Short mmCIF file of C-alpha atoms in Angstrom, two decimals:
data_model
loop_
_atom_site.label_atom_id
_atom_site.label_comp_id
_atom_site.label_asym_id
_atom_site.label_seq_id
_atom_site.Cartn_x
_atom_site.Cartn_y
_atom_site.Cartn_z
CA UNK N 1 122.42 -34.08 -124.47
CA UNK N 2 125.80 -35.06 -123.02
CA UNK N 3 127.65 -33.99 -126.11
CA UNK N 4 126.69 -32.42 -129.98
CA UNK N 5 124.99 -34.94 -132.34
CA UNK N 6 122.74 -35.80 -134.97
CA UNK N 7 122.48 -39.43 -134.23
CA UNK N 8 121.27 -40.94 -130.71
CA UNK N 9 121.16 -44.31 -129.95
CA UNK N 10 117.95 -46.02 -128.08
CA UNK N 11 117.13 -49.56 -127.15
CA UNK N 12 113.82 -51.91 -128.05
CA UNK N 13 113.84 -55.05 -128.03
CA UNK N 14 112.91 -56.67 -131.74
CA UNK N 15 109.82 -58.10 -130.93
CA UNK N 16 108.16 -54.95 -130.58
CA UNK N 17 107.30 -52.28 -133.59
CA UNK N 18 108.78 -48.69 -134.25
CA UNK N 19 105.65 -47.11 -135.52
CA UNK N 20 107.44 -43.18 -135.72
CA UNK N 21 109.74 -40.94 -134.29
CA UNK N 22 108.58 -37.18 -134.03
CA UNK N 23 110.56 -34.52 -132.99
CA UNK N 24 107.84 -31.42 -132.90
CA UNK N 25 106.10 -31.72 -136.11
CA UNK N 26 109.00 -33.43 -137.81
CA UNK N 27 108.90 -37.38 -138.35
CA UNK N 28 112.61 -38.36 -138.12
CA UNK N 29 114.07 -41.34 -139.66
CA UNK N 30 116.39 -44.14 -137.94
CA UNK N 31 117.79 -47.36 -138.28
CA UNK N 32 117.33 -50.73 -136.37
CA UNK N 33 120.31 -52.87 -135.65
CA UNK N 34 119.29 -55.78 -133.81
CA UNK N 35 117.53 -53.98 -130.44
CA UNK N 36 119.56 -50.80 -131.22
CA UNK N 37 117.04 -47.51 -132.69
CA UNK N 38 119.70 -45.26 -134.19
CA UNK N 39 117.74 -42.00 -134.39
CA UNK N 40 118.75 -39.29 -137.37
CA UNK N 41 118.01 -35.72 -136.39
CA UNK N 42 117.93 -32.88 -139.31
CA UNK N 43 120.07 -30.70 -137.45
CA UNK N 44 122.72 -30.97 -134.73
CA UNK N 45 121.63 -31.40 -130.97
CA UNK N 46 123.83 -29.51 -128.82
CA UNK N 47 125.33 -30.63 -125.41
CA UNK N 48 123.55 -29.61 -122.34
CA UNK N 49 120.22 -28.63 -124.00
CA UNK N 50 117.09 -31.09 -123.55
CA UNK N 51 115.14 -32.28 -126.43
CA UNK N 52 112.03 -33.65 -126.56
CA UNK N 53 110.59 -36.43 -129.14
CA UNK N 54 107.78 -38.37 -129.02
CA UNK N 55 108.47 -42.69 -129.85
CA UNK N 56 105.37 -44.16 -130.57
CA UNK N 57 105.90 -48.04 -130.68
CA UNK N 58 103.28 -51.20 -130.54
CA UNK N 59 103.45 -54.74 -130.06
CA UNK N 60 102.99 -57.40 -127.17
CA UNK N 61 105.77 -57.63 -125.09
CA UNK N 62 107.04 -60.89 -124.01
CA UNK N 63 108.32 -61.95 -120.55
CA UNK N 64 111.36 -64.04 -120.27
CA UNK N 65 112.18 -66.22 -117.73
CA UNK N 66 108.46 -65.54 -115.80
CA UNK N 67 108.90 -62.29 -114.78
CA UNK N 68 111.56 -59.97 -116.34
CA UNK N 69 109.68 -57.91 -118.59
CA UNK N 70 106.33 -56.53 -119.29
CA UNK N 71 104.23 -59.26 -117.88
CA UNK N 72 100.55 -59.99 -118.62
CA UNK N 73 99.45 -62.13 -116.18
CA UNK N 74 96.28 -62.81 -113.09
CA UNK N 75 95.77 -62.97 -109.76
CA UNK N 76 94.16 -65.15 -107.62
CA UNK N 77 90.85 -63.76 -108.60
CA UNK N 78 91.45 -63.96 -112.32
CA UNK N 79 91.43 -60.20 -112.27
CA UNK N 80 94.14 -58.58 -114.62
CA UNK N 81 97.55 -58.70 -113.27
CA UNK N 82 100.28 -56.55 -115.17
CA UNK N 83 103.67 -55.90 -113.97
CA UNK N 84 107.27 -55.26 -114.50
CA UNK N 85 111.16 -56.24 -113.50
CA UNK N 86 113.86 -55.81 -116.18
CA UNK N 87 116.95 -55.65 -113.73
CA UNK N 88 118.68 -58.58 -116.25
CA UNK N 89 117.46 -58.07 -119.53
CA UNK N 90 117.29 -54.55 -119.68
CA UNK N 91 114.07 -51.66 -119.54
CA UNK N 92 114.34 -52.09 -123.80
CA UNK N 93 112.61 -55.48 -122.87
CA UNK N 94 108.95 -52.98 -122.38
CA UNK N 95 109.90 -49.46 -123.09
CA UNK N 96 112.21 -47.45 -125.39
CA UNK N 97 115.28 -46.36 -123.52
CA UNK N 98 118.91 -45.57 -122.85
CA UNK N 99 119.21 -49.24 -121.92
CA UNK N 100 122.93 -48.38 -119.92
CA UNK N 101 123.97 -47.89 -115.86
CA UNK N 102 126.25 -45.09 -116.97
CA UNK N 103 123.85 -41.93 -116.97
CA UNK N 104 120.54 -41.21 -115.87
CA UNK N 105 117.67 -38.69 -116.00
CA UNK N 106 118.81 -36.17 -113.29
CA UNK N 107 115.55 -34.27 -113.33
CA UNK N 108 113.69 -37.40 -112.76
CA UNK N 109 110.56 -39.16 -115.10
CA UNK N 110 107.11 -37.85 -115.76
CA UNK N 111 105.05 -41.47 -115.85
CA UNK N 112 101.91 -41.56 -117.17
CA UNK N 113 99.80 -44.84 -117.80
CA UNK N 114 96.43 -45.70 -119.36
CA UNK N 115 94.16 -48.20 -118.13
CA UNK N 116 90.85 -48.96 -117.76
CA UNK N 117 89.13 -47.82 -115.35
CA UNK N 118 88.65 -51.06 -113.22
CA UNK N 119 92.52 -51.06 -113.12
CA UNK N 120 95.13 -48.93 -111.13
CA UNK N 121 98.44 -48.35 -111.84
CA UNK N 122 101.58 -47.82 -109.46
CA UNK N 123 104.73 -46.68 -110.43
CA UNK N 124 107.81 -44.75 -109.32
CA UNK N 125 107.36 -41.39 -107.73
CA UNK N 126 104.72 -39.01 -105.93
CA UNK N 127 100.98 -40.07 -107.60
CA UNK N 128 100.05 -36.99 -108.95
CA UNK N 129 96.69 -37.73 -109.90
CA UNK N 130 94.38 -39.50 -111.84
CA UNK N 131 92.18 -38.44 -114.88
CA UNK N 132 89.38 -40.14 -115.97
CA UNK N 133 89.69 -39.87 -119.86
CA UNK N 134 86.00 -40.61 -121.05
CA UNK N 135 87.08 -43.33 -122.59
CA UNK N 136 86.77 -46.31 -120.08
CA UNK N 137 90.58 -45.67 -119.20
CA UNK N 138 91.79 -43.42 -116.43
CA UNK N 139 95.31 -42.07 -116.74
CA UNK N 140 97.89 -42.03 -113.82
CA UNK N 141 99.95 -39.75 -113.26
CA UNK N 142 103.59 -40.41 -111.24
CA UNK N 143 106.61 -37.53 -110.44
CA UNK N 144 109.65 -38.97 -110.12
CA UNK N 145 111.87 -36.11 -108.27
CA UNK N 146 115.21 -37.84 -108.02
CA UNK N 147 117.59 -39.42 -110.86
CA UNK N 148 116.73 -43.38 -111.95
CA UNK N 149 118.06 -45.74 -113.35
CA UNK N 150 116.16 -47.31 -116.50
CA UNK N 151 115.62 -50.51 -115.16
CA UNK N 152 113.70 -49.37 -111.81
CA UNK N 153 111.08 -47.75 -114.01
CA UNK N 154 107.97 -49.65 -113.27
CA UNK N 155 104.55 -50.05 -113.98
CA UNK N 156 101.99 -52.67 -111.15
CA UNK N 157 98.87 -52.27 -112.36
CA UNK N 158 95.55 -54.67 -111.46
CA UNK N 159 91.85 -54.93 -110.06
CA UNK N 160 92.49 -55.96 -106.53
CA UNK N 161 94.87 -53.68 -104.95
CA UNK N 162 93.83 -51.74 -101.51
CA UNK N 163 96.22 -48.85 -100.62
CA UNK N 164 97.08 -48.61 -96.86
CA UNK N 165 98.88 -45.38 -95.56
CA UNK N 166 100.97 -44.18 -92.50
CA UNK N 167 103.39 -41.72 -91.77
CA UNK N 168 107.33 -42.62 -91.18
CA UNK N 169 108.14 -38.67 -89.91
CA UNK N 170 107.39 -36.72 -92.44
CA UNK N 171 107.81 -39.43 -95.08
CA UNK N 172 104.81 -41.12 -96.70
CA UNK N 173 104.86 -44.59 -96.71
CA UNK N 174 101.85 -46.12 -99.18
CA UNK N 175 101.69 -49.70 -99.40
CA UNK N 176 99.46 -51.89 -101.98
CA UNK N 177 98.47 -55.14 -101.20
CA UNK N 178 96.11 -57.45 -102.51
CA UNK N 179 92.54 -57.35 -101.07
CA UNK N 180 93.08 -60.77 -99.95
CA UNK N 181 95.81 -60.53 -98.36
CA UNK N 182 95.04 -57.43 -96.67
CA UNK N 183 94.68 -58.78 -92.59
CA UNK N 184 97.62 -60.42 -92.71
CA UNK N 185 99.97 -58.13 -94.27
CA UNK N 186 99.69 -55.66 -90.93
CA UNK N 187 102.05 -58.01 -88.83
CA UNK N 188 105.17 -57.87 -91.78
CA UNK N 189 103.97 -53.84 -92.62
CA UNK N 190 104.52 -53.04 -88.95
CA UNK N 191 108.65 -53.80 -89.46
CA UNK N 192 108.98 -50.64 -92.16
CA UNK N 193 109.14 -48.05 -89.78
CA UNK N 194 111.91 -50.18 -87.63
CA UNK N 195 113.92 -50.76 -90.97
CA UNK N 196 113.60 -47.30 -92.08
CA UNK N 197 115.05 -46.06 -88.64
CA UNK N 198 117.85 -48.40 -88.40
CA UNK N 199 118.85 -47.20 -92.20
CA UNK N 200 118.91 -43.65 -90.94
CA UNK N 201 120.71 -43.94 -88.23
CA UNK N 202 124.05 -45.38 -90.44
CA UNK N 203 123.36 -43.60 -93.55
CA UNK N 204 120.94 -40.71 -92.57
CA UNK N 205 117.70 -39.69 -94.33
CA UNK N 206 115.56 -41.68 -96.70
CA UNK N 207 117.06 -40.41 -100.34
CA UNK N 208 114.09 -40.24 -102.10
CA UNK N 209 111.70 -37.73 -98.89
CA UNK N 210 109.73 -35.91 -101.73
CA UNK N 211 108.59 -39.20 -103.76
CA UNK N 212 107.70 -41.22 -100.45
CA UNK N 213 108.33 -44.92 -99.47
CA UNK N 214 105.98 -47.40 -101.57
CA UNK N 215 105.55 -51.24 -100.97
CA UNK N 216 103.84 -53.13 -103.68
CA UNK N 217 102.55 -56.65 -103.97
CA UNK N 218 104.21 -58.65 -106.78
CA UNK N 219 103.86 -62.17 -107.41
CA UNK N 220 107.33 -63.01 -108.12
CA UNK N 221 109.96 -62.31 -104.75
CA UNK N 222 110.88 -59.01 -105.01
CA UNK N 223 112.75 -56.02 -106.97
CA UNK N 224 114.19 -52.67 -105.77
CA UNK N 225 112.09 -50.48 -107.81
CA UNK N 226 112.93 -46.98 -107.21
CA UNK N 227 110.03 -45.62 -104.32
CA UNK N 228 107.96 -48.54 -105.23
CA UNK N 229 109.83 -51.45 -103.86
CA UNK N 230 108.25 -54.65 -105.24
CA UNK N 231 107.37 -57.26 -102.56
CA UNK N 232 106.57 -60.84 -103.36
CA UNK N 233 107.45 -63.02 -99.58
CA UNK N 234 104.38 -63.80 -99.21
CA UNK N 235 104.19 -62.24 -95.76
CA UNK N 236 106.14 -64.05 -94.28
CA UNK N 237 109.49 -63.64 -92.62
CA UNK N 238 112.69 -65.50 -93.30
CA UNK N 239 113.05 -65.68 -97.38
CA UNK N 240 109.54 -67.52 -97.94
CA UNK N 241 109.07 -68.86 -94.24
CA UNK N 242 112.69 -70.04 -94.07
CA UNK N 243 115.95 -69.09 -92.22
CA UNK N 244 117.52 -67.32 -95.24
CA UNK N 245 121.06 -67.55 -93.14
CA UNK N 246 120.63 -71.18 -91.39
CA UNK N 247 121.41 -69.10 -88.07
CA UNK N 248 118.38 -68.17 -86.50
CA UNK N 249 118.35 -64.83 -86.88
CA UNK N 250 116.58 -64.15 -90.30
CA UNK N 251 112.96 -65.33 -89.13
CA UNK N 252 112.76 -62.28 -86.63
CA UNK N 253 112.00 -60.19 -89.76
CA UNK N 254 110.82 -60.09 -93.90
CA UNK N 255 114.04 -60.96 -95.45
CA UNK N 256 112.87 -59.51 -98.87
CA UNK N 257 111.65 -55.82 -97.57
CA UNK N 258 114.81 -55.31 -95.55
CA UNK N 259 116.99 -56.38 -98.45
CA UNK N 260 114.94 -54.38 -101.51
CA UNK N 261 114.37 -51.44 -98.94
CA UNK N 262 118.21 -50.97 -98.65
CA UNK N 263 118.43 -50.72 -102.61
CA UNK N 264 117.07 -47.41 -101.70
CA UNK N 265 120.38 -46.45 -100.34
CA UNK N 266 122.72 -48.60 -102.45
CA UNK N 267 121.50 -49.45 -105.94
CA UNK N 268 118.96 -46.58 -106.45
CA UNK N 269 120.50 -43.26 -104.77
CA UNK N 270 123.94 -45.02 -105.22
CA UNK N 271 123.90 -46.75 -108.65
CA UNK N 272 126.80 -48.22 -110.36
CA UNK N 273 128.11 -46.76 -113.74
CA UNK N 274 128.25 -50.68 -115.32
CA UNK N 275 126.72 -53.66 -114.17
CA UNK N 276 129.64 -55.21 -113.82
CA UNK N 277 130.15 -53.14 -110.75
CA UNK N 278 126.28 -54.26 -109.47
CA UNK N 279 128.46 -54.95 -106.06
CA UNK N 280 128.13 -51.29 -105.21
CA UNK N 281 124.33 -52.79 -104.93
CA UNK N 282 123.89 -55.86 -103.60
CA UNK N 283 127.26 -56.28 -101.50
CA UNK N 284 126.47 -53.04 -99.56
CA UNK N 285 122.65 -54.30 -99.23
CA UNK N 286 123.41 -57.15 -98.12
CA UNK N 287 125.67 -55.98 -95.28
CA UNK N 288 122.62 -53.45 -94.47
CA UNK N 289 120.81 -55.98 -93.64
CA UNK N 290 123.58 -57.18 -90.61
CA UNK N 291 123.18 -53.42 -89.62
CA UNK N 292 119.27 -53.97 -89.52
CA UNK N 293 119.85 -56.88 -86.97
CA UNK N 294 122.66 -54.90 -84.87
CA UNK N 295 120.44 -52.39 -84.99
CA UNK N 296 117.39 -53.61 -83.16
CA UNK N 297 119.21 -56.97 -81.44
CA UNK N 298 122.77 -56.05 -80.71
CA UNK N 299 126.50 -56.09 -82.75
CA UNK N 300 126.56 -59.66 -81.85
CA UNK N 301 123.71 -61.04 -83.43
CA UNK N 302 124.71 -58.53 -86.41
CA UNK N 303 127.81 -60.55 -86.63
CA UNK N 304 126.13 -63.89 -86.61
CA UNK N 305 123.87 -63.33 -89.02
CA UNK N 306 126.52 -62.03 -91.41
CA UNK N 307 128.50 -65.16 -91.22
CA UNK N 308 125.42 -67.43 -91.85
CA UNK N 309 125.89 -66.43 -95.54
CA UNK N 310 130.04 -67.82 -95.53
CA UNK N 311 128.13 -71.20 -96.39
CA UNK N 312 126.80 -69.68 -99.31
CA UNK N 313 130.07 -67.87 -101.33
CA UNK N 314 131.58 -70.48 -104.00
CA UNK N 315 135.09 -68.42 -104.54
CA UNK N 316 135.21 -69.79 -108.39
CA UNK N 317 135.17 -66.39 -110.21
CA UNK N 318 135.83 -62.58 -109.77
CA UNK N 319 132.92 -60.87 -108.32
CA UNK N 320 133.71 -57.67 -110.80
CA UNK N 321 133.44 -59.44 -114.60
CA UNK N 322 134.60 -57.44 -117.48
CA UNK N 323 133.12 -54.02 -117.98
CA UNK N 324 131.30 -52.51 -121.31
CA UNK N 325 129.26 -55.68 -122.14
CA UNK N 326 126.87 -55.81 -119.91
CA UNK N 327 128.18 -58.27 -117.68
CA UNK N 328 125.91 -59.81 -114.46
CA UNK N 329 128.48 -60.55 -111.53
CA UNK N 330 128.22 -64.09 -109.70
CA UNK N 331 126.05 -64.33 -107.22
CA UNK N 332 129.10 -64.05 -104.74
CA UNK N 333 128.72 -60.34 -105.29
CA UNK N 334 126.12 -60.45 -102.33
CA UNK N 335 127.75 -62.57 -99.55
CA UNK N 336 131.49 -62.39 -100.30
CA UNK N 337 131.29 -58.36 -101.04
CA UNK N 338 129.51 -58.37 -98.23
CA UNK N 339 131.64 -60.49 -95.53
CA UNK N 340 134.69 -57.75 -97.20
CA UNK N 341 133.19 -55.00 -95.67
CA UNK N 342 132.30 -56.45 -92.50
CA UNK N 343 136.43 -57.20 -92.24
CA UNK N 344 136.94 -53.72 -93.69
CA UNK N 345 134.98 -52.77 -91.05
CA UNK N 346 137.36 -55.07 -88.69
CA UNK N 347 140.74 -53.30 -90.35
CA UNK N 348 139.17 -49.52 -89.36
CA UNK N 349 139.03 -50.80 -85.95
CA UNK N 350 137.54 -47.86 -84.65
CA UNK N 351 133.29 -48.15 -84.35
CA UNK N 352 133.08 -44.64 -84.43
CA UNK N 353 135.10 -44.30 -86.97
CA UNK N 354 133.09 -46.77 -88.96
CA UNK N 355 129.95 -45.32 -88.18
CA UNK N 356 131.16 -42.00 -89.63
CA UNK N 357 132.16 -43.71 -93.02
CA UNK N 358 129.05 -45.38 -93.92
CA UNK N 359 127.52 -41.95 -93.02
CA UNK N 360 130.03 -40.19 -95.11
CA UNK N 361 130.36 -42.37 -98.19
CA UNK N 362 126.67 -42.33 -98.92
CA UNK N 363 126.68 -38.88 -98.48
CA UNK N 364 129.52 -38.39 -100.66
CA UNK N 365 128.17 -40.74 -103.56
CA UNK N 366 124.12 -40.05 -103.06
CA UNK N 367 122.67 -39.72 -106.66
CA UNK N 368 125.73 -40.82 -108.28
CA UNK N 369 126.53 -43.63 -110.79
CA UNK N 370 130.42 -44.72 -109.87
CA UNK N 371 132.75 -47.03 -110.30
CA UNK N 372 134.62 -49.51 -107.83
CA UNK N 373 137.46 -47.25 -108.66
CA UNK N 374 135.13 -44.56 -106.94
CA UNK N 375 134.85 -46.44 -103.66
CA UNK N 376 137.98 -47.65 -103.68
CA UNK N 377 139.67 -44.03 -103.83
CA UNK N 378 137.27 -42.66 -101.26
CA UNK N 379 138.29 -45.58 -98.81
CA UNK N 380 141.70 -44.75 -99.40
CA UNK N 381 141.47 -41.36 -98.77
CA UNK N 382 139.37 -41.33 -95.83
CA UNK N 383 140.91 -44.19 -93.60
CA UNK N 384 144.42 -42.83 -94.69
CA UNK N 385 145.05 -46.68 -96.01
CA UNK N 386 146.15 -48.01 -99.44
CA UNK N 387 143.15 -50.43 -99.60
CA UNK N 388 143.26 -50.90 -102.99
CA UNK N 389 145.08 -54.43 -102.99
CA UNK N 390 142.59 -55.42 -100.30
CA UNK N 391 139.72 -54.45 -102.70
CA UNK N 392 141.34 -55.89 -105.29
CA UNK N 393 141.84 -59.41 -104.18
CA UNK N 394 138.08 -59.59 -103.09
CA UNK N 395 136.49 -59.01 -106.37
CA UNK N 396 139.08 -59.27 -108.74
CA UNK N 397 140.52 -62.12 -107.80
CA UNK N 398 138.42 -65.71 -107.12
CA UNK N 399 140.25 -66.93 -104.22
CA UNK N 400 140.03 -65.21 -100.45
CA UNK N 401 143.56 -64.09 -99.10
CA UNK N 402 144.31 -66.89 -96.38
CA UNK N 403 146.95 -66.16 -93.30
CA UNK N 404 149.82 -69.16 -92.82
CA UNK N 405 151.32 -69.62 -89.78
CA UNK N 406 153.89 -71.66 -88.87
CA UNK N 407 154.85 -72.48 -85.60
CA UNK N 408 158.11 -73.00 -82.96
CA UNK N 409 157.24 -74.45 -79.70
CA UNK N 410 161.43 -74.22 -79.56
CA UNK N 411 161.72 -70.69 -80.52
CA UNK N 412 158.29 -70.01 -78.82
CA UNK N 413 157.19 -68.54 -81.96
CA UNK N 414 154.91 -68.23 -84.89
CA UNK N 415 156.12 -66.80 -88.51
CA UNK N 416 153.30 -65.59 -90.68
CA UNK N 417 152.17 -63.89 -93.78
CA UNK N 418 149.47 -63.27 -96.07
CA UNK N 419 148.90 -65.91 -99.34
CA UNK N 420 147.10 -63.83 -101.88
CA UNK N 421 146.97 -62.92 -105.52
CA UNK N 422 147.92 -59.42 -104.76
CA UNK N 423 151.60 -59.12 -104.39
CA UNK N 424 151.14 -55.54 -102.41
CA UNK N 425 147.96 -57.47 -100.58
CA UNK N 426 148.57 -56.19 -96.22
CA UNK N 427 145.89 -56.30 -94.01
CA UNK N 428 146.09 -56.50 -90.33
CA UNK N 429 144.28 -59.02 -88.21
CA UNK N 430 143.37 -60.10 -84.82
CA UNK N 431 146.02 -62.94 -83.35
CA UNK N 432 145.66 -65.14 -80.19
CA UNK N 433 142.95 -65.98 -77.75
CA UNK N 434 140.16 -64.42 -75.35
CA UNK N 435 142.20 -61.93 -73.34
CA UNK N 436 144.86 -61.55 -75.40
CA UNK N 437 144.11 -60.89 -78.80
CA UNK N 438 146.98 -58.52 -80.43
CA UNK N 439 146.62 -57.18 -83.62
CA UNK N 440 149.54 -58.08 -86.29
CA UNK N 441 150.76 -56.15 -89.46
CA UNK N 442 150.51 -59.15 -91.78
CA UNK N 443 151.94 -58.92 -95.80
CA UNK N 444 152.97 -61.40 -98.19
CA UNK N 445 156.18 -61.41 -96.28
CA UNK N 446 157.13 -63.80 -93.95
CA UNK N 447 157.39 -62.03 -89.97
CA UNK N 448 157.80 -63.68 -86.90
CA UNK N 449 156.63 -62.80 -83.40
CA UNK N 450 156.91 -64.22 -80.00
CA UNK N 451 154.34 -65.77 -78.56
CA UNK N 452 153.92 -68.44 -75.24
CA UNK N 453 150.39 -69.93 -76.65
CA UNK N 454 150.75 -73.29 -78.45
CA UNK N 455 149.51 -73.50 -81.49
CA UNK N 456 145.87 -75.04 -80.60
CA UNK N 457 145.64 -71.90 -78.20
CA UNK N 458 146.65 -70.05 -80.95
CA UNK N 459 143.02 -68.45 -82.86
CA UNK N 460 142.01 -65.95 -85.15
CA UNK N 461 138.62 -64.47 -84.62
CA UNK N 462 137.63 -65.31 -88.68
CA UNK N 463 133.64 -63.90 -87.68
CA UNK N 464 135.19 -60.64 -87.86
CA UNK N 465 137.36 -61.49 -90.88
CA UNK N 466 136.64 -63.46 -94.19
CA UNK N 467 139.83 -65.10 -94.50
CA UNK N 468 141.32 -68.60 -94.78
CA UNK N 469 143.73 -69.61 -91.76
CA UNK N 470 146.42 -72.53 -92.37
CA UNK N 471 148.60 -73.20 -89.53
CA UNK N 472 151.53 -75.95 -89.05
#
């Protein structure tokens, strides 16, 4: 319990039935409000002391929109295919729950599932065991060691999985595929330990060592589940067999595995305290995945593929919605937060520097739920910057800040300043042209500086800044 109470609030969706509540040997009573379980307890639960009650529930849960849910489904085979994803909707979609980003279990889950004993079941965690109950069903038994979040709690259970295992170090990595697709999931299986290195290198060990690394075939794309990332690309690399970034680059590797595998890092060990903050997630995995290329093909390449996703932010709302209703952020939460901290990473200026940030803020933040507030005041702090316009006018603002210049061929000059919504909004940026590129202190005020380049000489290197430039 976080505080004293008699009253606790859960979450199932309507569709399915509260059968009873039982704390020990007492049934308690509660109320349903719409998907809300108000629970009544006969005596006051006190703040920092676990309690334990058992929900028993039934029903058929449905999926919405194909695959968020519980979903009951087949594989190619027509062997029983079950599965879950509930980032959207919510875990109270399937299971009983604190259905909120806020707070999670910081001891972890004990998972057990039921099923019959032609089916197995993978979920989140270290497999314990399995017991066969005498019953036709066998029960599995999962350990997660680490805190979760509700909606990476997940249950992939069927007939034709085959479990392939390797070491990464001393790190498990387990993988389930489908039987037939076993000889030619080696090829994209073979990047793992690649990705897992270049992740370690910027943000240092795998967050989740005692639970091990687990890749599991779904058939929908993919999902960050918490040690059991779901996989759906079809083996293939690219997003489906195409160039997810339209710049080459992305068809050198499984777009989906590097991208859910960094959730590890930013989403599951780092999780945000609302979803309207989900660009603590998805921004910084997303930018991981330029690290993954600089990694094993050089900074250049890193930068390329970054910009390859400019063509895909639309700039028409804030990426941070409003807070406390459960807000989903646009989808520019991915490639606009991420292009911000690739020029973040161009205002540090300093690549050892940077290096020792990303270290430092996962570090600092690992098993945490926070805030932008949280990231904002560590960046502040440890770059010795007041970043917090420049944070602010990426995700609470729609439009990107965009540099004017205007230019004297007389005066052999060029005035300039920043247009933005902030009115504190400073950020410096590389000026000129190869060989000599300066770096100017730019604000919403107008400045001037000399300069002998003309204005068509005149450049600003926007690959390493997402920025608008408007010269005359």
């Amino acid at each position: 319990m976080l505080n004293d109470a008699t009253r606790i609030q859960l979450d199932l969706v309507q569709d399915l039935n509260v059968d009873k509540i039982v704390l020990g040997e007492t049934q308690l009573k509660y109320e349903r409000n719409s998907s809300a379980v108000f629970v009544d307890f006969p005596s006051t639960l006190r703040a920092n002391t676990t309690y334990a009650i058992d929900f028993h529930y039934s029903g058929r849960p449905k999926s919405i929109g194909g695959y968020d849910g519980l979903v009951f489904s087949t594989d190619s085979t027509g062997g029983p295919w079950i599965y879950t994803s509930c980032q959207d909707e919510g875990s109270y979609l399937w299971w009983p729950s604190k259905d909120q980003w806020y707070d999670e279990p910081q001891e972890g889950m004990n998972i057990s599932v039921a099923v019959p004993n032609s089916l197995i079941d993978i979920s989140n965690g270290q497999l314990v065991g399995s017991v066969d109950l005498g019953d036709g069903y066998t029960r599995w038994d999962w350990q997660v060691h680490y805190p979760i979040n509700h909606y990476d709690v997940a249950l992939n259970i069927g007939s034709s999985y085959r479990h392939i295992s390797y070491r990464f170090g001393n790190l498990t990595l387990d993988y389930y595929v489908l039987q037939k697709d076993l000889s030619r999931a080696n090829a994209t299986l073979a990047q793992i330990p690649g990705m897992l290195e270049a992740y370690e290198h910027y943000f240092g060990e795998y967050p989740f060592a005692k639970d091990g690394y687990k890749l599991v075939q779904v058939p929908y794309a993919g999902m960050e589940h918490q040690t059991a990332v779901a996989y759906g690309n079809d083996f293939k690399n690219g997003y489906g067999g195409s160039d997810w970034t339209g710049v080459g680059i992305s068809l050198r590797f499984d777009f989906i595995i590097i991208h859910e595998t960094a959730h590890e890092w930013f989403g599951n060990a780092i999780t945000a305290a609302d979803s309207a903050d989900m660009w603590i997630h998805e921004a910084w995995a997303t930018y991981m995945e330029s690290l993954y290329v600089e990694y094993h093909y050089g900074k250049a390449d890193g930068i390329k593929y970054l910009n390859g996703y400019k063509s895909k932010v639309n700039n028409r709302k804030p990426v941070i919605p409003q807070r406390g209703v459960d807000a989903i952020p646009p989808q520019d939460q991915y490639f606009k937060g991420a292009l911000m901290i690739n020029t973040l990473r161009s205002i540090v200026n300093d690549e050892a520097k940077w290096k020792l940030l990303l270290f430092d803020l996962f570090q600092t933040f690992k098993y945490q739920n926070i805030l932008t507030e949280d990231v904002v005041g560590w960046f502040n702090r440890n770059t010795g910057r007041d970043l917090t316009p420049f944070f602010n006018q990426y995700l609470r603002h729609a439009a990107i800040p965009t540099l004017q210049l205007q230019f004297s061929a007389l005066q052999g000059s060029v005035n300039y300043r920043w247009q933005a919504d902030e009115i504190a909004f400073a950020m410096p940026i590389t000026v000129g042209k190869n060989g000599n590129w300066q770096i100017i202190q730019a604000n919403t005020t107008w400045q001037t500086m000399k300069t002998n380049m003309t204005q068509a000489e005149f450049s600003v290197p926007t690959d390493l800044y997402y920025v608008n430039v408007k010269s005359s």
